[in-house]
Coordinates of C-alpha atoms in Angstrom, one line a residue:
Chain A
X1397 CA 13.7 -27.9 -78.1
X1398 CA 12.4 -30.8 -77.6
X1399 CA 11.5 -32.0 -74.0
X1400 CA 14.1 -33.7 -71.8
X1401 CA 11.8 -35.5 -69.9
X1402 CA 8.6 -37.1 -71.1
X1403 CA 5.3 -36.0 -69.4
X1404 CA 5.2 -39.0 -67.0
X1405 CA 8.1 -37.7 -64.8
X1406 CA 6.0 -35.0 -63.4
X1407 CA 4.4 -37.5 -61.8
X1408 CA 7.1 -40.0 -61.3
X1409 CA 8.2 -38.7 -57.6
X1410 CA 4.9 -38.6 -55.6
X1411 CA 4.1 -42.3 -57.6
X1412 CA 7.5 -43.6 -56.0
X1413 CA 6.8 -42.2 -52.4
X1414 CA 3.6 -43.4 -52.8
X1415 CA 4.7 -46.8 -53.7
X1416 CA 7.7 -47.3 -51.1
X1417 CA 5.2 -45.9 -48.3
X1418 CA 2.7 -48.6 -48.9
X1419 CA 5.3 -51.5 -49.3
X1420 CA 7.5 -50.3 -45.8
X1421 CA 4.6 -49.5 -44.6
X1422 CA 2.7 -53.3 -45.5
X1423 CA 5.8 -54.4 -44.2
X1424 CA 5.9 -53.0 -40.8
X1425 CA 2.4 -53.7 -40.6
X1426 CA 2.9 -57.0 -41.2
X1427 CA 5.6 -57.6 -38.6
X1428 CA 3.7 -56.2 -36.2
X1429 CA 1.1 -58.4 -37.3
X1430 CA 2.6 -61.8 -37.2
X1431 CA 6.3 -62.0 -35.6
X1432 CA 4.6 -61.6 -31.8
X1433 CA 3.7 -64.7 -29.8
X1434 CA 0.0 -63.5 -30.1
X1435 CA 0.4 -64.8 -33.9
X1436 CA 2.7 -67.5 -33.0
X1437 CA 1.6 -69.1 -30.0
X1438 CA -1.9 -68.1 -29.4
X1439 CA -3.8 -71.1 -31.0
X1440 CA -1.5 -74.0 -30.6
X1441 CA -3.4 -76.8 -30.1
X1442 CA -1.2 -79.8 -29.9
X1443 CA -2.7 -83.6 -30.5
X1444 CA -2.5 -84.6 -26.8
X1445 CA -1.7 -88.6 -26.0
X1446 CA -5.0 -88.5 -24.5
X1447 CA -7.9 -86.4 -25.1
X1448 CA -8.5 -85.6 -21.5
X1449 CA -11.3 -82.5 -20.7
X1450 CA -11.0 -79.6 -19.0
X1451 CA -14.5 -78.9 -19.4
X1452 CA -15.4 -82.0 -17.9
X1453 CA -13.7 -82.8 -15.1
X1454 CA -13.6 -78.9 -13.9
X1455 CA -17.2 -77.0 -14.9
X1456 CA -19.2 -80.6 -14.7
X1457 CA -17.6 -82.5 -11.9
X1458 CA -16.5 -79.7 -10.0
X1459 CA -12.5 -80.6 -9.2
X1460 CA -10.2 -77.9 -8.6
X1461 CA -7.2 -77.0 -10.2
X1462 CA -5.2 -78.5 -7.2
X1463 CA -6.7 -82.1 -7.6
X1464 CA -4.2 -82.7 -10.4
X1465 CA -1.8 -79.7 -10.5
X1466 CA -1.3 -80.3 -6.3
X1467 CA 1.8 -78.4 -6.1
X1468 CA 0.9 -75.6 -8.1
X1469 CA 0.8 -73.6 -4.9
X1470 CA 4.2 -74.6 -3.5
X1471 CA 6.2 -74.4 -6.4
X1472 CA 7.5 -72.7 -9.0
X1473 CA 6.5 -75.7 -11.4
X1474 CA 2.7 -76.8 -12.2
X1475 CA 3.1 -80.1 -12.3
X1476 CA 1.4 -82.9 -14.9
X1477 CA -0.3 -85.4 -13.0
X1478 CA 1.1 -88.6 -12.6
X1479 CA -1.0 -91.5 -13.8
X1480 CA -2.3 -93.0 -10.5
X1481 CA -4.0 -89.6 -10.4
X1482 CA -6.0 -90.4 -12.9
X1483 CA -6.6 -93.3 -11.6
X1484 CA -7.9 -92.4 -8.3
X1485 CA -11.4 -92.5 -10.1
X1486 CA -10.6 -94.5 -12.9
X1487 CA -9.9 -97.5 -11.6
X1488 CA -13.8 -98.0 -10.6
X1489 CA -14.9 -95.2 -13.8
X1490 CA -14.8 -95.8 -17.2
X1491 CA -12.1 -98.7 -16.6
X1492 CA -12.3 -99.8 -20.6
X1493 CA -12.4 -96.7 -21.9
X1494 CA -10.5 -97.0 -24.5
X1495 CA -9.3 -93.0 -24.4
X1496 CA -8.3 -93.7 -21.4
X1497 CA -5.6 -97.0 -21.8
X1498 CA -2.0 -94.6 -22.1
X1499 CA -3.6 -93.8 -18.6
X1500 CA -3.8 -97.5 -17.5
X1501 CA -0.6 -98.5 -19.0
X1502 CA 1.6 -95.6 -17.9
X1503 CA -0.4 -96.4 -14.2
X1504 CA 0.5 -100.6 -14.7
X1505 CA 4.1 -100.3 -16.3
X1506 CA 4.9 -96.9 -14.7
X1507 CA 6.2 -95.5 -17.7
X1508 CA 5.2 -92.1 -18.3
X1509 CA 2.7 -90.4 -20.3
X1510 CA 3.8 -88.5 -23.5
X1511 CA 1.7 -84.8 -22.6
X1512 CA 2.6 -82.2 -24.8
X1513 CA 3.8 -78.8 -23.5
X1514 CA 1.8 -76.0 -24.8
X1515 CA 3.0 -73.3 -22.5
X1516 CA 6.2 -72.9 -22.7
X1517 CA 8.7 -69.4 -21.9
X1518 CA 12.1 -69.3 -22.6
X1519 CA 14.4 -70.7 -20.3
X1520 CA 15.9 -68.0 -19.0
X1521 CA 12.2 -67.0 -18.0
X1522 CA 12.0 -67.9 -14.4
X1523 CA 8.5 -68.0 -13.9
X1524 CA 7.2 -69.0 -10.5
X1525 CA 3.6 -70.6 -10.2
X1526 CA 3.5 -70.7 -6.5
X1527 CA 4.3 -67.1 -5.8
X1528 CA 1.5 -65.9 -8.5
X1529 CA -1.4 -68.1 -7.1
X1530 CA -0.5 -66.9 -3.4
X1531 CA -0.8 -63.3 -4.6
X1532 CA -4.3 -64.0 -5.9
X1533 CA -3.0 -63.9 -9.9
X1534 CA -5.3 -66.9 -11.0
X1535 CA -4.8 -69.4 -13.3
X1536 CA -7.6 -67.8 -16.1
X1537 CA -5.2 -64.6 -16.1
X1538 CA -2.5 -66.9 -17.6
X1539 CA -3.9 -69.5 -19.4
X1540 CA -7.8 -68.6 -20.1
X1541 CA -11.1 -70.2 -19.6
X1542 CA -9.1 -74.1 -19.2
X1543 CA -12.3 -74.6 -17.4
X1544 CA -14.2 -74.7 -21.0
X1545 CA -11.8 -75.7 -23.2
X1546 CA -12.3 -79.4 -24.5
X1547 CA -9.5 -79.4 -25.4
X1548 CA -6.5 -76.8 -24.1
X1549 CA -5.0 -74.5 -26.5
X1550 CA -2.5 -71.3 -25.8
X1551 CA -5.0 -68.5 -25.1
X1552 CA -2.5 -66.2 -24.2
X1553 CA 0.2 -65.1 -25.2
X1554 CA 2.9 -64.9 -23.0
X1555 CA 4.9 -62.5 -24.4
X1556 CA 7.0 -60.0 -22.0
X1557 CA 4.3 -56.9 -22.9
X1558 CA 1.8 -59.2 -21.8
X1559 CA 3.8 -60.2 -17.9
X1560 CA 4.6 -56.6 -18.1
X1561 CA 0.7 -55.2 -18.3
X1562 CA 0.0 -57.2 -15.0
X1563 CA 3.6 -56.6 -13.1
X1564 CA 3.2 -52.2 -13.6
X1565 CA -0.6 -52.1 -12.1
X1566 CA -1.2 -55.7 -10.4
X1567 CA -4.6 -53.9 -8.9
X1568 CA -5.6 -54.2 -12.5
X1569 CA -5.7 -58.1 -11.7
X1570 CA -5.5 -59.6 -8.6
X1571 CA -8.4 -61.3 -7.1
X1572 CA -8.5 -63.1 -3.1
X1573 CA -7.0 -66.0 -2.7
X1574 CA -9.4 -68.6 -2.1
X1575 CA -10.6 -67.2 -5.5
X1576 CA -7.6 -68.0 -7.6
X1577 CA -9.1 -72.0 -8.5
X1578 CA -12.4 -70.9 -9.0
X1579 CA -11.8 -69.7 -13.4
X1580 CA -15.6 -68.0 -13.6
X1581 CA -14.6 -65.2 -10.8
X1582 CA -14.6 -62.1 -11.5
X1583 CA -15.8 -58.9 -9.6
X1584 CA -18.9 -57.2 -10.9
X1585 CA -17.0 -54.0 -12.1
X1586 CA -13.5 -52.3 -13.2
X1587 CA -13.8 -49.8 -10.5
X1588 CA -14.4 -52.4 -7.7
X1589 CA -11.8 -54.8 -8.6
X1590 CA -9.3 -52.1 -9.0
X1591 CA -10.6 -50.6 -5.4
X1592 CA -9.8 -53.9 -4.2
X1593 CA -6.9 -54.7 -6.1
X1594 CA -5.3 -51.8 -4.7
X1595 CA -6.4 -53.0 -1.0
X1596 CA -4.8 -56.6 -1.8
X1597 CA -1.7 -54.9 -3.1
X1598 CA -1.4 -52.7 0.1
X1599 CA -2.0 -55.3 2.1
X1600 CA 0.4 -58.5 0.6
X1601 CA 3.3 -55.8 0.5
X1602 CA 2.6 -57.1 -3.4
X1603 CA 5.9 -55.6 -5.1
X1604 CA 6.0 -57.4 -8.8
X1605 CA 9.9 -56.9 -10.2
X1606 CA 10.5 -54.7 -13.3
X1607 CA 14.2 -54.9 -12.9
X1608 CA 15.3 -57.8 -15.5
X1609 CA 17.0 -60.0 -13.1
X1610 CA 13.4 -60.0 -11.1
X1611 CA 12.6 -62.6 -14.1
X1612 CA 15.5 -63.4 -16.7
X1613 CA 18.2 -65.1 -15.6
Chain B
X1305 CA 2.0 -48.0 -60.5
X1306 CA -0.8 -49.8 -61.5
X1307 CA 2.1 -53.2 -62.1
X1308 CA 3.5 -52.1 -58.4
X1309 CA -0.4 -52.2 -56.8
X1310 CA -1.5 -55.3 -58.7
X1311 CA 1.6 -57.0 -57.0
X1312 CA 1.6 -55.3 -53.6
X1313 CA -2.4 -56.2 -53.3
X1314 CA -1.2 -60.2 -54.5
X1315 CA 1.5 -60.2 -52.5
X1316 CA -0.8 -59.2 -49.2
X1317 CA -3.8 -61.4 -50.0
X1318 CA -1.3 -64.5 -51.0
X1319 CA 0.1 -63.5 -47.3
X1320 CA -2.7 -63.4 -45.2
X1321 CA -4.2 -66.1 -46.6
X1322 CA -1.3 -68.7 -46.0
X1323 CA -0.7 -67.1 -42.9
X1324 CA -3.8 -66.8 -41.8
X1325 CA -5.4 -64.6 -38.5
X1326 CA -4.2 -64.3 -34.7
X1327 CA -5.6 -66.8 -32.4
X1328 CA -6.5 -69.2 -35.2
X1329 CA -5.8 -72.9 -33.6
X1330 CA -3.2 -74.7 -35.1
X1331 CA -1.6 -78.7 -34.3
X1332 CA 2.0 -77.5 -35.0
X1333 CA 4.4 -76.7 -32.6
X1334 CA 5.3 -73.3 -32.4
X1335 CA 7.8 -71.1 -35.0
X1336 CA 10.7 -69.4 -32.3
X1337 CA 11.0 -66.4 -34.0
X1338 CA 14.3 -65.4 -32.2
X1339 CA 15.3 -69.0 -30.4
X1340 CA 18.6 -67.3 -29.0
X1341 CA 19.2 -68.6 -26.1
X1342 CA 14.8 -69.4 -25.7
X1343 CA 15.8 -73.7 -25.2
X1344 CA 18.9 -73.9 -23.2
X1345 CA 20.9 -77.8 -22.8
X1346 CA 19.1 -77.9 -19.3
X1347 CA 16.5 -79.8 -17.0
X1348 CA 13.4 -78.1 -16.4
X1349 CA 10.9 -80.0 -14.0
X1350 CA 9.1 -83.4 -15.5
X1351 CA 11.1 -82.9 -18.6
X1352 CA 12.2 -85.2 -21.1
X1353 CA 16.2 -86.9 -20.5
X1354 CA 17.1 -89.2 -23.1
X1355 CA 20.4 -90.1 -20.5
X1356 CA 18.2 -92.0 -18.8
X1357 CA 16.5 -95.3 -19.9
X1358 CA 12.7 -94.0 -19.1
X1359 CA 13.8 -91.3 -20.6
X1360 CA 12.2 -88.9 -17.2
X1361 CA 14.3 -85.9 -15.7
X1362 CA 12.7 -86.2 -12.3
X1363 CA 14.0 -89.4 -11.2
X1364 CA 12.5 -91.8 -8.7
X1365 CA 13.7 -91.8 -5.1
X1366 CA 15.7 -94.0 -4.3
X1367 CA 14.7 -96.8 -1.8
X1368 CA 16.3 -95.9 2.2
X1369 CA 16.9 -92.3 1.0
X1370 CA 16.1 -89.8 3.8
X1371 CA 13.0 -87.1 3.2
X1372 CA 14.6 -83.5 3.8
X1373 CA 13.2 -80.2 2.8
X1374 CA 9.6 -81.1 2.1
X1375 CA 7.5 -78.2 1.9
X1376 CA 9.5 -77.2 5.9
X1377 CA 11.0 -74.0 6.7
X1378 CA 14.1 -74.4 4.4
X1379 CA 16.5 -71.9 7.0
X1380 CA 14.8 -74.1 9.7
X1381 CA 15.6 -77.9 8.1
X1382 CA 19.7 -75.9 7.1
X1383 CA 19.9 -74.4 10.3
X1384 CA 23.0 -76.5 12.4
X1385 CA 19.9 -76.3 15.7
X1386 CA 17.6 -78.4 13.8
X1387 CA 16.3 -81.5 15.4
X1388 CA 14.6 -83.7 12.3
X1389 CA 10.7 -83.2 12.7
X1390 CA 9.9 -87.0 12.4
X1391 CA 11.9 -87.9 15.1
X1392 CA 10.8 -84.7 17.2
X1393 CA 7.3 -86.2 16.4
X1394 CA 7.2 -89.2 15.2
X1395 CA 3.6 -90.5 15.6
X1396 CA 2.7 -87.3 13.5
X1397 CA 4.6 -88.8 10.7
X1398 CA 2.3 -92.4 11.0
X1399 CA -0.2 -91.9 13.2
X1400 CA 0.7 -94.9 15.6
X1401 CA 2.4 -94.4 18.7
X1402 CA 5.3 -96.7 20.0
X1403 CA 3.5 -100.0 20.2
X1404 CA 2.3 -99.8 16.3
X1405 CA -1.3 -98.9 17.9
X1406 CA -3.3 -96.2 15.6
X1407 CA -2.8 -93.2 17.7
X1408 CA -6.5 -91.7 19.3
X1409 CA -6.0 -88.2 18.7
X1410 CA -4.7 -85.9 16.7
X1411 CA -0.5 -85.2 17.5
X1412 CA -0.3 -81.4 16.4
X1413 CA -1.7 -78.6 18.0
X1414 CA -5.4 -78.0 16.5
X1415 CA -6.1 -74.5 15.8
X1416 CA -8.9 -72.9 14.4
X1417 CA -6.5 -72.2 11.5
X1418 CA -5.6 -75.9 11.1
X1419 CA -9.3 -76.8 10.5
X1420 CA -9.5 -73.7 7.4
X1421 CA -6.8 -75.5 6.0
X1422 CA -8.4 -79.2 6.2
X1423 CA -11.1 -77.8 5.0
X1424 CA -9.3 -76.5 2.0
X1425 CA -8.0 -79.4 1.3
X1426 CA -11.3 -81.1 2.0
X1427 CA -12.7 -79.5 -0.8
X1428 CA -10.1 -80.2 -3.0
X1429 CA -9.3 -83.8 -2.9
X1430 CA -12.3 -85.9 -0.3
X1431 CA -15.1 -83.6 -1.6
X1432 CA -15.1 -84.7 -5.4
X1433 CA -16.6 -88.9 -3.9
X1434 CA -17.2 -87.9 -0.1
X1435 CA -19.3 -85.5 -1.1
X1436 CA -19.5 -81.8 0.2
X1437 CA -20.6 -83.1 3.8
X1438 CA -19.2 -86.2 4.7
X1439 CA -21.6 -88.5 3.5
X1440 CA -20.2 -90.2 0.8
X1441 CA -22.8 -88.7 -2.6
X1442 CA -20.1 -87.0 -4.1
X1443 CA -20.2 -86.1 -7.9
X1444 CA -18.0 -89.0 -8.3
X1445 CA -21.3 -91.5 -7.4
X1446 CA -23.4 -90.3 -10.9
X1447 CA -21.1 -92.1 -12.8
X1448 CA -20.0 -95.2 -11.2
X1449 CA -18.5 -94.7 -8.0
X1450 CA -20.6 -96.5 -5.8
X1451 CA -19.0 -97.8 -2.9
X1452 CA -18.4 -94.6 -0.5
X1453 CA -19.3 -94.7 2.6
X1454 CA -20.8 -92.0 5.1
X1455 CA -18.9 -90.6 7.6
X1456 CA -21.7 -90.5 9.8
X1457 CA -21.7 -93.9 11.7
X1458 CA -20.9 -95.0 14.7
X1459 CA -17.8 -97.1 13.3
X1460 CA -16.5 -93.9 11.3
X1461 CA -17.3 -91.7 14.4
X1462 CA -15.7 -93.8 17.0
X1463 CA -12.3 -94.3 14.5
X1464 CA -9.4 -93.8 15.9
X1465 CA -7.7 -90.6 14.4
X1466 CA -4.4 -92.2 13.5
X1467 CA -6.3 -94.8 11.9
X1468 CA -8.1 -92.2 9.2
X1469 CA -4.4 -91.1 8.8
X1470 CA -3.0 -93.8 7.3
X1471 CA -6.3 -94.6 5.4
X1472 CA -5.6 -91.0 3.6
X1473 CA -1.8 -92.0 3.6
X1474 CA -2.5 -95.3 2.1
X1475 CA -5.2 -96.0 0.9
X1476 CA -7.9 -98.5 1.1
X1477 CA -10.2 -100.9 -0.6
X1478 CA -11.0 -98.7 -3.3
X1479 CA -9.6 -95.4 -2.6
X1480 CA -6.0 -94.9 -3.3
X1481 CA -3.7 -92.9 -1.0
X1482 CA -3.4 -89.6 -0.8
X1483 CA 0.5 -89.7 0.6
X1484 CA 1.9 -87.9 -2.3
X1485 CA -0.9 -84.8 -2.2
X1486 CA -1.3 -84.5 1.5
X1487 CA 1.8 -83.4 3.8
X1488 CA 1.0 -84.7 7.1
X1489 CA 0.0 -82.0 8.8
X1490 CA -2.2 -81.8 6.1
X1491 CA -3.8 -84.9 6.6
X1492 CA -4.2 -84.2 10.4
X1493 CA -6.0 -81.1 9.3
X1494 CA -8.2 -82.5 7.5
X1495 CA -9.0 -85.3 9.8
X1496 CA -9.8 -82.2 11.9
X1497 CA -12.0 -80.8 9.4
X1498 CA -14.0 -84.4 9.5
X1499 CA -14.1 -84.5 12.7
X1500 CA -15.7 -81.5 13.0
X1501 CA -18.5 -82.5 9.9
X1502 CA -19.4 -85.3 11.8
X1503 CA -20.5 -83.7 15.1
X1504 CA -22.0 -80.5 12.8
X1505 CA -24.1 -84.0 10.8
X1506 CA -25.2 -85.0 14.0
X1507 CA -25.5 -82.4 15.8
X1508 CA -28.7 -81.3 18.4
X1509 CA -29.9 -77.5 18.7
X1510 CA -28.1 -77.5 22.0
X1511 CA -25.1 -77.7 20.3
X1512 CA -25.6 -74.5 19.0
X1513 CA -24.3 -72.1 20.7
X1514 CA -26.9 -69.5 22.3
X1515 CA -26.0 -66.3 20.7
X1516 CA -25.9 -68.5 17.1
X1517 CA -29.1 -70.3 17.4
X1518 CA -30.7 -67.7 15.9
X1519 CA -28.8 -66.3 13.4
X1520 CA -30.0 -69.9 12.1
X1521 CA -33.3 -69.5 12.6
X1522 CA -33.4 -72.0 15.6

């Protein structure tokens, strides 16, 4: 009696299982890797109307973040400065630089400079800048080393997992309030960070919400 | 099996070469994978609004608008008993007395906290041009801002506090006004700190309290 099944069918089931595992595994790995803000948002670096160099103004000149983003410590929104803020200095410095033409035009006409927004959370997320700034969460935690950026880009994922990492263990991140705008500050060791952080959490009664409505409305 | 592996390898290589890796810089706006309610029809601060001719959400102040709730205690402002702070102490908002003269002294209580606030605000807003100690040698001098005066001469030591307040608010000569960035209390705080700088830069050993002299090696 001839064999009903050819010889290769002996290994067929195991081959099918291997192929399926490989296919499903690859899709899962691909989605995990690509379908998160770590891939979709990190690295976003739009072309701005004026190539403002944070590294020059912060690192070289030593300007504080709040010289321009003045109301970040008392408002939910970190303001982009008006052209008049640039003109405080640029009415005298580099007055005929072509790069600054949009600023001068805006200052004279009153039309806004069309800056491109880089960091954007979904509209149902109510992130309040001042609350974080006044409780020792530094700019650098969410925006990366802006002081070293020639051109600003999206440095951190700002996903919900990212927020919760700190909301669950704020002591791992928070620092003295007067070091918040010092983007190069860090404790010498992780132990010191946790020790000091735990103290701040206690002293300032830091209680970051982990309930939905704490941030989503 | 071989065919499958070949296809699989091709798909993986193609995906990685098209999509790249995490963290690579890109110019195009990010994709919202699940846009759900991420972008809503509502007005966000400093956002765009097609409705107005200048396309701004934030509207310029209407002439004659009464300032209300600017960095004040909201509970206090909306309390029935609340008296308009400006009416209570008008000098604190203008730096002038009833006859329009610049007032000579800071019209709010000067405390250690106020001077500290002044130091903070001075470091942010004044130091770039006026320098750390108020000698006019800020970082901007290197880049062409030549005319910043020093605080440490008789003209500025004798200047009425109200006049300094006026300068901070509205600017003077090449200096622009900082009234939009500093509220009145912060402006007085900066003045108190500037006065402290003036004292510190024009002091003798006798001005240092006895117990602190050793610390300074005097």
